[in-house]
Coordinates of C-alpha atoms and ligand atoms in Angstrom, one line a residue:
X1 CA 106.9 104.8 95.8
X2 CA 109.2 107.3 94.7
X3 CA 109.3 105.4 91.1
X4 CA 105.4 105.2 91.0
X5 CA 105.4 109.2 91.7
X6 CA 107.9 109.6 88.4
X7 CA 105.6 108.0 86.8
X8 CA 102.6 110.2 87.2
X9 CA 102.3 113.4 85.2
X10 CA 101.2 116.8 86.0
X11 CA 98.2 116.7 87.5
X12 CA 97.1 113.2 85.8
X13 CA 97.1 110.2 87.6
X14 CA 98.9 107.1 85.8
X15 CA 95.8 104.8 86.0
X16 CA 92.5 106.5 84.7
X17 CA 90.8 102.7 84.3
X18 CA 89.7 101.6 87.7
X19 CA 87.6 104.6 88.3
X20 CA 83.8 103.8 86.9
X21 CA 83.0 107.6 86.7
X22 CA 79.2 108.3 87.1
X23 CA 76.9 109.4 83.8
X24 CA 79.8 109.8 81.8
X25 CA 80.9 108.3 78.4
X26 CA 83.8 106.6 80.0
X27 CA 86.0 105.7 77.5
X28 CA 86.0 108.6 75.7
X29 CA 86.5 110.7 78.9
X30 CA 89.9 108.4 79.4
X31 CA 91.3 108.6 76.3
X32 CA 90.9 112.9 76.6
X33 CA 90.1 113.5 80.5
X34 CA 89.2 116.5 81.7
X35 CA 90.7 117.2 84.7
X36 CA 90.6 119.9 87.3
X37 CA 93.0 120.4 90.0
X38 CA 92.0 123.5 91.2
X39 CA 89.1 125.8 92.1
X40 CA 88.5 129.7 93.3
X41 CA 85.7 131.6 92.8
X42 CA 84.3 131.7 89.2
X43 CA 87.1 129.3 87.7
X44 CA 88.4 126.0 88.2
X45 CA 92.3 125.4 87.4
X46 CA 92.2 122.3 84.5
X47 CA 95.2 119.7 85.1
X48 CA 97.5 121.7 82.7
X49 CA 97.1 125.3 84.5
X50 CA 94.6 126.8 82.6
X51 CA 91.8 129.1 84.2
X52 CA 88.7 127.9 83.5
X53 CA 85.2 130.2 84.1
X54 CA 82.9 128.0 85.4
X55 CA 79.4 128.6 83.8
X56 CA 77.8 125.4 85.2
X57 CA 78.3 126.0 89.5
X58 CA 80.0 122.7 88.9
X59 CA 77.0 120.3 88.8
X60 CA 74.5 123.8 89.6
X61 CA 75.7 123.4 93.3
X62 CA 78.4 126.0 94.1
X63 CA 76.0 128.8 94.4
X64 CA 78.3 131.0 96.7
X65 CA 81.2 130.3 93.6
X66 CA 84.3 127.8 94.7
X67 CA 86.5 127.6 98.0
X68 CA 85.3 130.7 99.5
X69 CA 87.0 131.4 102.6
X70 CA 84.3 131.5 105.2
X71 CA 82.9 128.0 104.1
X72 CA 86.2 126.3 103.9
X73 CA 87.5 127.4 107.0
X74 CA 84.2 126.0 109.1
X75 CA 84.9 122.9 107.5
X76 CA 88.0 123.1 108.9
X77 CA 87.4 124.2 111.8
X78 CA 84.7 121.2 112.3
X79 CA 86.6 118.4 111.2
X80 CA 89.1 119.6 114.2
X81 CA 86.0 120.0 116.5
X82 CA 83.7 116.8 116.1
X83 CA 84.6 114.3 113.1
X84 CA 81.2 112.6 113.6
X85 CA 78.4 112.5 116.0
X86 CA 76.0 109.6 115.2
X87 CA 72.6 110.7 113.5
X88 CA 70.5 107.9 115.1
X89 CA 69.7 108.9 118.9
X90 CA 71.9 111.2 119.3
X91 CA 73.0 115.1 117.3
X92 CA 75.3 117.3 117.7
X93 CA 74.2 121.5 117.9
X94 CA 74.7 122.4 114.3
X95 CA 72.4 120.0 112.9
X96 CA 69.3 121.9 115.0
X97 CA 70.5 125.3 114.2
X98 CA 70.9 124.1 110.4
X99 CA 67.5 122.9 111.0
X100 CA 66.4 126.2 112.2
X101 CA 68.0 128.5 109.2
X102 CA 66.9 126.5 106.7
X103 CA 63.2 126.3 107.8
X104 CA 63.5 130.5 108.4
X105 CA 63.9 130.5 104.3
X106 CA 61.3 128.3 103.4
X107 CA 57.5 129.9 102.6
X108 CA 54.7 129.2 104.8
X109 CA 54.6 126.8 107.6
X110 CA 57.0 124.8 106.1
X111 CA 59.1 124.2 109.2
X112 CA 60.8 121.0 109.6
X113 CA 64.0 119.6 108.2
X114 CA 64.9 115.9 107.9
X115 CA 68.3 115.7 106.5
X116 CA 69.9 113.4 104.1
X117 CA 73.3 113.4 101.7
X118 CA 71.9 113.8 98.2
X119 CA 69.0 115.0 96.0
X120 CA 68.6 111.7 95.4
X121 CA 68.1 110.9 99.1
X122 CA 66.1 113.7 99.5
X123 CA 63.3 112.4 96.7
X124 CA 63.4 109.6 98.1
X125 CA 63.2 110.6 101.6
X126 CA 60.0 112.9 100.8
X127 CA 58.1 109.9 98.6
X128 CA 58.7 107.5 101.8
X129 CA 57.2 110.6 103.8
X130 CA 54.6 111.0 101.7
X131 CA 53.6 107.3 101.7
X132 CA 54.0 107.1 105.8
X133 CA 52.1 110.1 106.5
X134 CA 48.7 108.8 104.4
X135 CA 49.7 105.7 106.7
X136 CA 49.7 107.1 110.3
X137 CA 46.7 109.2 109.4
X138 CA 44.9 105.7 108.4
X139 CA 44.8 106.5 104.7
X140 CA 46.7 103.0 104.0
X141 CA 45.1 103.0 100.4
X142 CA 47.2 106.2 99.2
X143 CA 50.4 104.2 97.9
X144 CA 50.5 105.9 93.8
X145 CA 53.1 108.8 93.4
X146 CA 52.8 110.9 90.1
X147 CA 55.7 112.3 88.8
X148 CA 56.3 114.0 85.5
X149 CA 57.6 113.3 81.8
X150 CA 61.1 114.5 81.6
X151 CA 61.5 115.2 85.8
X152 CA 64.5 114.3 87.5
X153 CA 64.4 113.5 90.6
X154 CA 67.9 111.8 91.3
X155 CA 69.2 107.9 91.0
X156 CA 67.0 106.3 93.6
X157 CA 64.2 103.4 93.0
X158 CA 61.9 105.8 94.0
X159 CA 63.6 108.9 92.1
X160 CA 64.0 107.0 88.8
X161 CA 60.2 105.8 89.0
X162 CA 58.7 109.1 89.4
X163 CA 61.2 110.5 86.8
X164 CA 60.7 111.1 83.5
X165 CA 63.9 110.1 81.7
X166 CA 64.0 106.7 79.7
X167 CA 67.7 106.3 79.7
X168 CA 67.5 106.3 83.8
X169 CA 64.7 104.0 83.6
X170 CA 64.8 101.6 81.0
X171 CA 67.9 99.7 82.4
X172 CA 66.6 99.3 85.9
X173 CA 63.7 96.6 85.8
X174 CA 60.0 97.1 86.7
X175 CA 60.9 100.0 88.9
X176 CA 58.4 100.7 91.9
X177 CA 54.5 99.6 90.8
X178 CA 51.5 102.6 91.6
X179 CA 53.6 105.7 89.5
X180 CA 52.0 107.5 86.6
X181 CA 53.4 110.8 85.4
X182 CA 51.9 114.3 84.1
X183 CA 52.8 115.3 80.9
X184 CA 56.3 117.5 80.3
X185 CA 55.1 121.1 80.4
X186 CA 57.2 121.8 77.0
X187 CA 56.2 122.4 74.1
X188 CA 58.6 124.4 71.2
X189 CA 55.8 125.1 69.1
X190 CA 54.1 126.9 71.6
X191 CA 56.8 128.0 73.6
X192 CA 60.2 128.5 71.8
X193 CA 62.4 131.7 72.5
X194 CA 60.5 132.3 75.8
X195 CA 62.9 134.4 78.4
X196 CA 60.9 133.4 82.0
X197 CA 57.9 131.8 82.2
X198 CA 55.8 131.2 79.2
X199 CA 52.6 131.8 78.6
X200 CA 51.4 128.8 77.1
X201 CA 50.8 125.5 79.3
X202 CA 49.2 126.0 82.3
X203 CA 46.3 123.9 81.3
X204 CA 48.7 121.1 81.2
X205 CA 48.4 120.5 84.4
X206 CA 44.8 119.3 84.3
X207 CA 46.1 116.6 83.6
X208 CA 46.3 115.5 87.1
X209 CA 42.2 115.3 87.0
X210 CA 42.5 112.8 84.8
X211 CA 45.1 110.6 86.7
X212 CA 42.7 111.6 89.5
X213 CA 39.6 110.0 87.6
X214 CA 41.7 106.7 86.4
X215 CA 43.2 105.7 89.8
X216 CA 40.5 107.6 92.5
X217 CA 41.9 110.0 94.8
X218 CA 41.6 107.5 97.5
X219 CA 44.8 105.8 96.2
X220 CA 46.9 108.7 95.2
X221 CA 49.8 110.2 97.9
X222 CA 51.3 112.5 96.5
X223 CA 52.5 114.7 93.3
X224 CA 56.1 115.8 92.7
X225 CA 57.2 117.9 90.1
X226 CA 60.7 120.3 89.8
X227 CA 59.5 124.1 89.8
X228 CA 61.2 124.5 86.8
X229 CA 62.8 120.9 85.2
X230 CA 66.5 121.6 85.0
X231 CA 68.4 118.6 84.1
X232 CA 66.2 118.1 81.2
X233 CA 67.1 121.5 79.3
X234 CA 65.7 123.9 81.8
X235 CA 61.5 123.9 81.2
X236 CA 60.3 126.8 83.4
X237 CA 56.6 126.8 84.3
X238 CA 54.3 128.1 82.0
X239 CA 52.4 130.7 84.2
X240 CA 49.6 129.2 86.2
X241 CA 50.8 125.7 86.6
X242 CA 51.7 125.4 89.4
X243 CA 49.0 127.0 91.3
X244 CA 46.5 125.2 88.9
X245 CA 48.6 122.0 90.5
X246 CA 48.1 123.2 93.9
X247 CA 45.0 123.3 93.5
X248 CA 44.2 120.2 92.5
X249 CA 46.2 118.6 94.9
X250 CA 44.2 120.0 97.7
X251 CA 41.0 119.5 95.8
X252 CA 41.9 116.0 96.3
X253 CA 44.1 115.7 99.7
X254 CA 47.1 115.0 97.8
X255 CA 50.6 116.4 98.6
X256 CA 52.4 118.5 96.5
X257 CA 56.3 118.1 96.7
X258 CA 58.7 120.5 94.6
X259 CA 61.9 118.8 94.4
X260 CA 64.2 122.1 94.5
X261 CA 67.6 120.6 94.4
X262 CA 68.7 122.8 91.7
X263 CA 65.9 125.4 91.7
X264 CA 66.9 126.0 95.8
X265 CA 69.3 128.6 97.4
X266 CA 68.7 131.3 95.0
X267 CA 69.1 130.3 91.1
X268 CA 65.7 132.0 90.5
X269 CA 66.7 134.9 92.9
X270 CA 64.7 133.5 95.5
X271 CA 65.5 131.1 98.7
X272 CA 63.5 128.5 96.9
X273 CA 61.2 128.7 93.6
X274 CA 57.9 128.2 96.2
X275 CA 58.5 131.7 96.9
X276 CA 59.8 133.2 93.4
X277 CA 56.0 131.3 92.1
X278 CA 54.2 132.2 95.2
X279 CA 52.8 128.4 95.4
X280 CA 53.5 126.1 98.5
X281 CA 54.0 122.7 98.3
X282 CA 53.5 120.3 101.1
X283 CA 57.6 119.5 101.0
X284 CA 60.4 120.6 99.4
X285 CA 63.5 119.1 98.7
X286 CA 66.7 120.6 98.6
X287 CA 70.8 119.6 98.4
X288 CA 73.5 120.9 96.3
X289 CA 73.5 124.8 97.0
X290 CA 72.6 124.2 100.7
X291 CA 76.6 123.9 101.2
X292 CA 77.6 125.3 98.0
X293 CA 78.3 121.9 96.7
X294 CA 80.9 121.7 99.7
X295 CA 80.4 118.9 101.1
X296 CA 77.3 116.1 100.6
X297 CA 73.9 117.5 102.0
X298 CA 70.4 116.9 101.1
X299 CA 67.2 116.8 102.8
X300 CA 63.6 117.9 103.1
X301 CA 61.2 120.4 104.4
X302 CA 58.5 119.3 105.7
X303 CA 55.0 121.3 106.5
X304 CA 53.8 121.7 110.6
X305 CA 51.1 119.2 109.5
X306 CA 53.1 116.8 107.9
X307 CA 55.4 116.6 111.3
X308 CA 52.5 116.8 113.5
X309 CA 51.2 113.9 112.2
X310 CA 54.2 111.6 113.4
X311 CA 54.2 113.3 116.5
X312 CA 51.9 111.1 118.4
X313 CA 52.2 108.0 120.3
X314 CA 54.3 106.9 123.0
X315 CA 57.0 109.1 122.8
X316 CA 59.8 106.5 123.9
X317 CA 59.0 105.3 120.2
X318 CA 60.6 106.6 116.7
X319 CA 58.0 108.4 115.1
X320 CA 59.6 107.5 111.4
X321 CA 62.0 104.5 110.5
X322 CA 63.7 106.5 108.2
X323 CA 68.1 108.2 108.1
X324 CA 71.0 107.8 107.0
X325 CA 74.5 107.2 108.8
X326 CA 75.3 110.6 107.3
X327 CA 72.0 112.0 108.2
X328 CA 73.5 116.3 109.1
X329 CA 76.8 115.2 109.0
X330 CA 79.0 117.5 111.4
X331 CA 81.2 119.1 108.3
X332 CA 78.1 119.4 106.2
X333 CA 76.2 121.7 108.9
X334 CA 79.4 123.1 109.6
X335 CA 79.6 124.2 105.5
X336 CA 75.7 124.9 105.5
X337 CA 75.5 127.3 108.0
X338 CA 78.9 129.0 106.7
X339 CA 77.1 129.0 103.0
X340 CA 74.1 130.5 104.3
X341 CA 75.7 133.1 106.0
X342 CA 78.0 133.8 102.8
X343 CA 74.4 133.9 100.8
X344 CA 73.1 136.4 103.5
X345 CA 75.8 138.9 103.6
X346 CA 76.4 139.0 100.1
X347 CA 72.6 139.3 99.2
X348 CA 73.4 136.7 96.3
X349 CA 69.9 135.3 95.8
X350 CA 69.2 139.3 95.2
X351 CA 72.1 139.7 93.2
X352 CA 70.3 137.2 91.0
X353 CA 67.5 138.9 90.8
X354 CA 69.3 141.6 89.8
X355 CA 70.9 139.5 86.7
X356 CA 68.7 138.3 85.4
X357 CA 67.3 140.1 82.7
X358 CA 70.4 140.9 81.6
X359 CA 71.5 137.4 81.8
X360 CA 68.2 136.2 79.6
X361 CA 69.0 139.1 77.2
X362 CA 72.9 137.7 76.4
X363 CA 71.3 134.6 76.4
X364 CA 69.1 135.4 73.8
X365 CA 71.5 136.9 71.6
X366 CA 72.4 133.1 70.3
X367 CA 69.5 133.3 68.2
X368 CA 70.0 132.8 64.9
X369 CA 73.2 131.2 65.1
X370 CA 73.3 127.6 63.4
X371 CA 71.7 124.6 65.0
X372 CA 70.1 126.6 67.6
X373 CA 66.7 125.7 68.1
X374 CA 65.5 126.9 70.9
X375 CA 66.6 129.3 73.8
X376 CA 64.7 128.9 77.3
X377 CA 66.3 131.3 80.5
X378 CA 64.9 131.8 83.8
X379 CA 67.0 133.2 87.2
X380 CA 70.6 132.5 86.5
X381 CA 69.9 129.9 84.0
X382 CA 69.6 128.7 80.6
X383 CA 69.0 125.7 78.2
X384 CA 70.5 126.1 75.0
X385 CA 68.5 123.1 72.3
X386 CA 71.2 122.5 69.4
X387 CA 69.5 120.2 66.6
X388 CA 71.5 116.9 66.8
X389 CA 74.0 115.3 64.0
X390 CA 72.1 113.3 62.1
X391 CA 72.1 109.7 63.2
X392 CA 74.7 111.4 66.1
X393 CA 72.0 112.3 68.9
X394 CA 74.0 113.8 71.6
X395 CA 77.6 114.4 69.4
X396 CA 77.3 118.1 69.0
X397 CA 76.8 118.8 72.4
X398 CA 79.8 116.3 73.5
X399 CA 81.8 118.4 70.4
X400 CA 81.0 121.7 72.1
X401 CA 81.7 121.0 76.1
X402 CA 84.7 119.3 74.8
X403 CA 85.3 123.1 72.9
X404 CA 85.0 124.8 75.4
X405 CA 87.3 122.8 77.9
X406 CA 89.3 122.5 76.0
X407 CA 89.9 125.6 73.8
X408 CA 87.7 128.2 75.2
X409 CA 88.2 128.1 78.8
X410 CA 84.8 127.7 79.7
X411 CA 82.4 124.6 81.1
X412 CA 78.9 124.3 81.5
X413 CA 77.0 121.3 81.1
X414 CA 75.6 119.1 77.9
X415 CA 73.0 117.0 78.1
X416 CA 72.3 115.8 74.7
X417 CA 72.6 118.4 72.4
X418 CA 71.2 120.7 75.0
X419 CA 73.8 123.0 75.8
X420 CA 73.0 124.4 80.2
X421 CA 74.4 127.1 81.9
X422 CA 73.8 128.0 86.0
X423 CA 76.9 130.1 86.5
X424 CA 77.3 130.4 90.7
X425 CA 75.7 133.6 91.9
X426 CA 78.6 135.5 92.6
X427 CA 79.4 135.9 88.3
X428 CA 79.8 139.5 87.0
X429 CA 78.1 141.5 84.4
X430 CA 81.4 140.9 82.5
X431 CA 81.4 137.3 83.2
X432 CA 77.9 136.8 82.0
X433 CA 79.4 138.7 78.2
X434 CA 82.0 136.7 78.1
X435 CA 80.0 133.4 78.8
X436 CA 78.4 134.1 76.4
X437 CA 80.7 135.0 73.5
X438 CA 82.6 131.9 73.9
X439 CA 79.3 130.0 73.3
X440 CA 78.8 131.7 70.3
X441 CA 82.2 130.9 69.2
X442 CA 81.8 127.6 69.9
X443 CA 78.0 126.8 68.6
X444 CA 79.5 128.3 65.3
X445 CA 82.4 126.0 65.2
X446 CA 80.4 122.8 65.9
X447 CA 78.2 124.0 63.1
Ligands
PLP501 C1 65.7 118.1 90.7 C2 66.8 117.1 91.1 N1 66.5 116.2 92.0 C3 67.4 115.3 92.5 C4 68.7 115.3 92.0 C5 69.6 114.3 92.4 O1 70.6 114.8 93.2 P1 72.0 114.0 93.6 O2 72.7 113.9 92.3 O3 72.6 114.9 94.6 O4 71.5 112.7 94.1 C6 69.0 116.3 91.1 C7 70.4 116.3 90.5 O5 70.7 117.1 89.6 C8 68.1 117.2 90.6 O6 68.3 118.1 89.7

């Protein structure tokens, strides 16, 4: 033991090989990892003591920024209190008053929460809804979902069929049959350089008629889009879509879910981006900032109707054959409610509001610098398109996360040569600045 330990240095643990780590270029992250040990407020600590500032909230989940007292101690507090109470047939009190908070910052009569461990969970969670609700109410024939080019909806067979990403998909066989998908509401030509919503696009979402016309209403369930598509480069909504969306749906009785595991718990300085749009969906799913990336949570909101619907019957029978083990874990509605009160008192989902001109202003100050084709920023975030190395798709942006981990300080996320930030809400005029100097030092040096 003790010669295994003299083995290990700082921080790094002797054996990188056995872990497969998830959507990550694995043997280049072994042979250079990047490590963090460490992590308070708007930094992590890497392995060799350096202070990172954290302009990604992690993976866009720590919203309330990292190991805030109030959040870790109720996980603490719960793990001494109740390990685990089993979801199925039986709760414990936190879960309902979760339940109850969450539904109090949802629009409309979106009142009911089914909970779950992941966005991915979630998605799937509100497509299985979606298909069972059609099929209590006798409307057996609605089994197509539509989805959207360049959504992401999480990892699941359902998530990965309704996405829009062919890298998720085109491993993963014939996926699930009945999906078609809208067109991606981006367009550079039309849209490049836009800080918030642009103006261009809402007829795109016509487009749904004509999915309407090819497969008759009669077999469609349900429509889910993200309020603004994050993963993909952050592609807010040009203005009108989604209540030109809405409206179709309801022309045609079919449900409108807004996946809102990034877009949720403030990031466009609202509780959820139903609000910010003024549009509401039939569901909404959620995960990530509901604990502040704390500890797993997901779930979904679900509309009076939607619920009502299950509600009949005998009642000694379950109304939905549907959870999860973890289903509102005990430590997860332990570090929800904590979050939620740390969001409340703090007024962060204002304090985002507050931002974020001034965020989309920095933000727009890359212009012009080399390789930077487009600039898109909405609440407290931003997609950042480099133009790729030739033949290299995907190198620069490696080139300039591994930059700014290593030399810089800073993280945020890649995808492709699409550079994101979503800083957690807490970040500081003077944070925001600095975020963005270091990202105009390093788009210059990957130039
Ligand atoms: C909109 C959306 N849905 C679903 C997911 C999947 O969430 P998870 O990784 O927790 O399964 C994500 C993750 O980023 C997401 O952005």
């Amino acid at each position: 033991m003790a010669q295994a330990q003299a083995q290990v240095k700082v921080g790094i643990p002797n054996d990188l090989e056995p872990y497969w780590m998830p959507f990550t270029a694995n043997r280049a992250f072994k042979k250079r990892p990047r490590l963090i040990v460490g992590a308070k407020d708007m930094h992590y600590v890497a392995s060799d003591g350096r202070k990172v500032l954290d302009g990604s909230a992690g993976l866009w989940c720590t919203n309330a920024g990292h190991n805030r007292e109030p959040i870790v101690e109720a996980i603490q507090r719960e793990a001494a209190t109740i390990d685990y109470a089993p979801a199925f047939q039986f709760s414990h009190p936190k879960a309902f008053e979760l339940a109850s908070r969450i539904a109090s910052l949802t629009p409309g009569d979106l009142d009911h929460v089914f909970f779950c461990n992941s966005g991915s969970e979630a998605v799937d969670t509100a497509l299985k809804i979606a298909l069972a609700y059609h099929n209590v109410r006798g409307n057996a024939s609605r089994v197509r979902l539509i989805g959207r080019e360049r959504g992401y909806h999480g990892v699941g067979f359902g998530g990965i069929a309704v996405g829009g990403i062919v890298n998720n998909r085109k491993q993963f066989g014939a996926l699930f049959a009945g999906v078609d998908h809208l067109p991606t509401t981006y367009n550079r030509e039309k849209q490049a350089f836009t800080i918030g919503e642009p103006e261009w696009g809402a007829h795109l979402a016509d487009d749904l008629d004509r999915l309407v016309a090819l497969h008759d209403a009669s077999t469609i369930a349900a429509v889910i889009v993200e309020p603004v598509a994050a993963s993909t480069g952050v592609l807010p909504p040009p203005k009108g879509y989604l209540e030109r969306l809405r409206a179709i749906c309801d022309k045609h009785g079919i449900l409108l879910i807004f996946d809102e595991v990034i877009t949720g718990f403030g990031r466009l300085g609202t509780a959820f981006a139903a609000e910010r749009y003024g549009v509401l969906p039939d569901m909404i799913t959620f995960a990530k900032g509901v604990t502040s990336g704390a500890v797993p949570m997901g779930g979904v909101v679900v509309c009076k109707g939607i619920y009502d619907a299950f509600m009949k019957g005998p009642e000694h029978v379950i109304e939905l054959f549907h959870g999860y083990t973890y289903s509102a874990h005990p430590l997860a509605c332990a570090a929800g409610l904590a979050t939620l009160d740390v969001y409340r008192e703090e007024r962060l989902f204002e304090r985002a509001r507050k931002l974020e001109t001034m965020w989309g202003q920095a933000a727009m100050g890359l212009k012009g610098l080399p390789n930077v084709l487009d600039i898109r920023s909405v609440g407290l975030t931003v997609g950042i398109d480099l133009a790729s190395r030739p033949d290299a798709v995907g190198k620069r942006g490696m080139e300039a996360l591994e930059l700014g981990f290593f030399e810089r300080d800073f993280m945020f996320r890649a995808v492709g040569d699409t550079l994101a930030l979503s800083p957690p809400l807490i970040v500081t005029e003077t944070q925001i600045g600095e975020m963005f100097d270091k990202l105009a030092k390093i788009i210059r040096q990957v130039a």
